Structure formats: structure tokens, C-alpha cells
Amino acid sequence: MLGACRSPAIRPEPERQASNIKSLLILPFRDVSLLYEQNINVRCYLCGQVMTTGFVPDSAGTFLTSELISLMEKKQTYTIISSDGSQDILSGMSGTDNDPEHYLNLYVKAGKRAETDAVIIGHIFRFVDRKGNRASVVSPASVAFDLHLIDVDSGKIIWTGNFDQTQHPLSENLLELSNFIKRGASWVTAEELAKGGLEDILRRF
């Protein structure tokens, strides 16, 4: 059974040309794993995408947020706004009520206060590190997270991306050959797997 949210998810608007978006507020990734049981499929309360939950260390949010900011700055397309001034608004994210309208309003409010055109918010569902080393593992790295781009003026989600992957040996899936080579033909850490996932998502941004 899917872990249901308390209210329907907000479906993203059809992707549109976002030429009017010049500045982005990148909010800290939100760890939503504690809202659910471990190792179950749940729906994102914003977009309805199904993800599998798991352990998330305290460092995962800081790592993903820092990597996202770094990758977005390399695009040189947008002015990236710090989220530091939005911490008072984000304090409202600590509750367990996953009402999509409540959180969407919080994110839009943060964007308006920062005087930015759009907001990016990410959720972490799973961030499990490998048990072993590069040559051999007892269990591989496994990561799941998503990203949402919210237009501040309209208050609409205009783009969403997600990554949900567990590294598997090449013998189990030959279609993973390109990823296997890209990862140095070795067992990667959760941080390395997540960084590659962010890069893949942002190629479609």
C-alpha cells in the first residue's frame, strides 16, 4: 500500500517557457523520511510522485543543498539567492501535517520575502550509504530525492524532477553500463550517487 498524504498532491502545471525567471531562491532540502515508516512507497505531497523511504543522516540535507547551489551557479543563467533570510519562514516546515497548500504557501512566501522570481525546494526520502568499499559491498548506496520549481508570481509548480536509485552490479543490469563506467567501475557512496543524480536532473531543468 502506498503511504498516502493527508490531502491531494498539487499537480505541476504543464512545463512552459520560463524566460521571465531570472532569480532563484534555493531552499534547504527537507528530510521527509521521518514522516513515514521505513522502506515503504509514499507519494510526494507536492506532486504525487511515488518514492521509496529509507534512512536519512542529518548531513544529507546540507550536502544536497550545497551541491544544488553549486550546480545552479555553474549554469550562469540565474541569480541564485541565499536561503538564510528565510529560516524564520521555514521553521513552519517542522510539523507532520503534509497539507500541500500549506507548504506551497510557505515556499511562495519565502520567495516573495527574498524578492525572487522562483523558488526551488527539494525533499529527501532516502539517503543510505554503502556498507563496504569501492571494490566490494555488503549493501550498496541507495538514494531518493526530488526537486520542485515554483513560480512566485503565480504560486504554481512549473517543473519537477526526481531521482530514486540503488546501485546494482553490472551483472544484474547491462543497461547500467554507462553509469557503471561514469562511476569509475566501482561501488560509490551515497553522496557520490546523489551528486550524479542531481547532475542528471539538472540536465533536464
C-alpha positions as a Python dict, from the first residue, in 0.01 Angstrom:
ca = {
    (1, 'M'): (0, 0, 0),
    (2, 'L'): (122, 346, -78),
    (3, 'G'): (180, 582, 212),
    (4, 'A'): (-94, 834, 140),
    (5, 'C'): (-74, 1204, 216),
    (6, 'R'): (-346, 1369, 420),
    (7, 'S'): (-459, 1576, 122),
    (8, 'P'): (-426, 1551, -256),
    (9, 'A'): (-97, 1648, -414),
    (10, 'I'): (-70, 1962, -625),
    (11, 'R'): (-4, 1855, -981),
    (12, 'P'): (263, 2059, -1164),
    (13, 'E'): (144, 2295, -1433),
    (14, 'P'): (240, 2197, -1789),
    (15, 'E'): (602, 2293, -1845),
    (16, 'R'): (626, 2636, -2000),
    (17, 'Q'): (893, 2870, -2126),
    (18, 'A'): (1029, 3033, -1810),
    (19, 'S'): (1214, 3320, -1977),
    (20, 'N'): (1082, 3561, -1714),
    (21, 'I'): (1262, 3373, -1435),
    (22, 'K'): (1593, 3546, -1368),
    (23, 'S'): (1645, 3484, -996),
    (24, 'L'): (1604, 3169, -789),
    (25, 'L'): (1577, 3114, -416),
    (26, 'I'): (1713, 2769, -330),
    (27, 'L'): (1555, 2649, -8),
    (28, 'P'): (1724, 2384, 209),
    (29, 'F'): (1629, 2026, 125),
    (30, 'R'): (1357, 1894, 354),
    (31, 'D'): (1407, 1548, 511),
    (32, 'V'): (1063, 1387, 484),
    (33, 'S'): (1176, 1035, 573),
    (34, 'L'): (1076, 1076, 938),
    (35, 'L'): (715, 1141, 839),
    (36, 'Y'): (675, 782, 723),
    (37, 'E'): (774, 427, 804),
    (38, 'Q'): (1100, 293, 662),
    (39, 'N'): (1116, 111, 329),
    (40, 'I'): (768, 190, 202),
    (41, 'N'): (643, 368, -109),
    (42, 'V'): (499, 713, -42),
    (43, 'R'): (368, 997, -255),
    (44, 'C'): (529, 1339, -255),
    (45, 'Y'): (273, 1577, -105),
    (46, 'L'): (351, 1841, -369),
    (47, 'C'): (350, 1646, -696),
    (48, 'G'): (230, 1293, -617),
    (49, 'Q'): (548, 1121, -741),
    (50, 'V'): (596, 784, -569),
    (51, 'M'): (930, 742, -385),
    (52, 'T'): (1070, 476, -152),
    (53, 'T'): (1163, 584, 201),
    (54, 'G'): (1473, 492, 399),
    (55, 'F'): (1734, 618, 642),
    (56, 'V'): (1849, 981, 601),
    (57, 'P'): (2150, 1111, 802),
    (58, 'D'): (2149, 1465, 940),
    (59, 'S'): (2422, 1569, 695),
    (60, 'A'): (2225, 1477, 381),
    (61, 'G'): (2021, 1797, 358),
    (62, 'T'): (2322, 2025, 391),
    (63, 'F'): (2515, 1820, 135),
    (64, 'L'): (2238, 1819, -128),
    (65, 'T'): (2158, 2188, -79),
    (66, 'S'): (2524, 2284, -119),
    (67, 'E'): (2565, 2068, -430),
    (68, 'L'): (2247, 2208, -585),
    (69, 'I'): (2358, 2567, -531),
    (70, 'S'): (2700, 2490, -682),
    (71, 'L'): (2550, 2323, -990),
    (72, 'M'): (2295, 2600, -1045),
    (73, 'E'): (2562, 2870, -1016),
    (74, 'K'): (2761, 2696, -1290),
    (75, 'K'): (2467, 2739, -1527),
    (76, 'Q'): (2521, 3118, -1512),
    (77, 'T'): (2160, 3159, -1622),
    (78, 'Y'): (2005, 3267, -1294),
    (79, 'T'): (2091, 3484, -997),
    (80, 'I'): (2099, 3245, -702),
    (81, 'I'): (1958, 3386, -379),
    (82, 'S'): (2071, 3262, -37),
    (83, 'S'): (1803, 3099, 176),
    (84, 'D'): (1949, 3233, 503),
    (85, 'G'): (1689, 3506, 534),
    (86, 'S'): (1406, 3257, 500),
    (87, 'Q'): (1482, 3046, 806),
    (88, 'D'): (1203, 3204, 1009),
    (89, 'I'): (951, 3107, 741),
    (90, 'L'): (1100, 2760, 703),
    (91, 'S'): (1053, 2694, 1073),
    (92, 'G'): (696, 2616, 976),
    (93, 'M'): (821, 2310, 787),
    (94, 'S'): (891, 2109, 1101),
    (95, 'G'): (536, 1982, 1151),
    (96, 'T'): (397, 1647, 1041),
    (97, 'D'): (94, 1785, 859),
    (98, 'N'): (163, 1738, 489),
    (99, 'D'): (-103, 1974, 363),
    (100, 'P'): (28, 2068, 16),
    (101, 'E'): (-136, 2411, 10),
    (102, 'H'): (20, 2497, 347),
    (103, 'Y'): (372, 2420, 233),
    (104, 'L'): (328, 2569, -113),
    (105, 'N'): (219, 2894, 51),
    (106, 'L'): (526, 2882, 279),
    (107, 'Y'): (759, 2840, -19),
    (108, 'V'): (593, 3121, -214),
    (109, 'K'): (607, 3346, 92),
    (110, 'A'): (979, 3276, 125),
    (111, 'G'): (1029, 3368, -241),
    (112, 'K'): (836, 3693, -203),
    (113, 'R'): (1035, 3792, 103),
    (114, 'A'): (1358, 3725, -86),
    (115, 'E'): (1220, 3921, -385),
    (116, 'T'): (1300, 3638, -621),
    (117, 'D'): (1117, 3513, -932),
    (118, 'A'): (1106, 3145, -839),
    (119, 'V'): (1182, 2901, -559),
    (120, 'I'): (1341, 2555, -568),
    (121, 'I'): (1258, 2311, -288),
    (122, 'G'): (1380, 1954, -259),
    (123, 'H'): (1269, 1660, -44),
    (124, 'I'): (1490, 1372, 71),
    (125, 'F'): (1320, 1034, 104),
    (126, 'R'): (1624, 806, 135),
    (127, 'F'): (2000, 854, 171),
    (128, 'V'): (2153, 518, 263),
    (129, 'D'): (2530, 484, 233),
    (130, 'R'): (2704, 170, 106),
    (131, 'K'): (2828, -90, 354),
    (132, 'G'): (3168, -190, 223),
    (133, 'N'): (3425, -25, 0),
    (134, 'R'): (3476, 58, -365),
    (135, 'A'): (3571, -299, -454),
    (136, 'S'): (3307, -489, -259),
    (137, 'V'): (2991, -414, -62),
    (138, 'V'): (2751, -588, 173),
    (139, 'S'): (2482, -344, 62),
    (140, 'P'): (2507, -63, -199),
    (141, 'A'): (2429, 308, -173),
    (142, 'S'): (2062, 396, -220),
    (143, 'V'): (1924, 750, -263),
    (144, 'A'): (1587, 910, -335),
    (145, 'F'): (1504, 1281, -358),
    (146, 'D'): (1308, 1525, -570),
    (147, 'L'): (1312, 1891, -676),
    (148, 'H'): (1031, 2137, -747),
    (149, 'L'): (1047, 2474, -920),
    (150, 'I'): (774, 2712, -801),
    (151, 'D'): (687, 3035, -979),
    (152, 'V'): (646, 3300, -708),
    (153, 'D'): (415, 3528, -906),
    (154, 'S'): (159, 3259, -992),
    (155, 'G'): (224, 3032, -693),
    (156, 'K'): (233, 2734, -931),
    (157, 'I'): (473, 2440, -955),
    (158, 'I'): (609, 2471, -1308),
    (159, 'W'): (872, 2196, -1310),
    (160, 'T'): (958, 1887, -1107),
    (161, 'G'): (1237, 1631, -1120),
    (162, 'N'): (1320, 1324, -915),
    (163, 'F'): (1592, 1066, -853),
    (164, 'D'): (1531, 725, -693),
    (165, 'Q'): (1813, 478, -740),
    (166, 'T'): (2004, 195, -574),
    (167, 'Q'): (2335, 97, -729),
    (168, 'H'): (2328, -255, -871),
    (169, 'P'): (2610, -473, -1004),
    (170, 'L'): (2656, -464, -1379),
    (171, 'S'): (2579, -836, -1397),
    (172, 'E'): (2220, -760, -1291),
    (173, 'N'): (2153, -488, -1546),
    (174, 'L'): (2363, -432, -1858),
    (175, 'L'): (2164, -115, -1926),
    (176, 'E'): (2360, 39, -1637),
    (177, 'L'): (2687, 14, -1831),
    (178, 'S'): (2718, 389, -1892),
    (179, 'N'): (2650, 469, -1527),
    (180, 'F'): (2889, 193, -1419),
    (181, 'I'): (3169, 345, -1625),
    (182, 'K'): (3082, 700, -1517),
    (183, 'R'): (3110, 592, -1154),
    (184, 'G'): (3462, 462, -1206),
    (185, 'A'): (3352, 96, -1232),
    (186, 'S'): (3323, 85, -852),
    (187, 'W'): (3075, 93, -567),
    (188, 'V'): (3001, 458, -490),
    (189, 'T'): (2899, 634, -169),
    (190, 'A'): (2554, 782, -112),
    (191, 'E'): (2700, 1131, -164),
    (192, 'E'): (2853, 1031, -498),
    (193, 'L'): (2530, 865, -609),
    (194, 'A'): (2328, 1172, -505),
    (195, 'K'): (2561, 1415, -679),
    (196, 'G'): (2530, 1220, -1002),
    (197, 'G'): (2153, 1218, -959),
    (198, 'L'): (2145, 1595, -919),
    (199, 'E'): (2353, 1638, -1233),
    (200, 'D'): (2115, 1413, -1428),
    (201, 'I'): (1807, 1601, -1306),
    (202, 'L'): (1952, 1942, -1386),
    (203, 'R'): (2034, 1839, -1744),
    (204, 'R'): (1655, 1830, -1787),
    (205, 'F'): (1598, 2152, -1593),
}
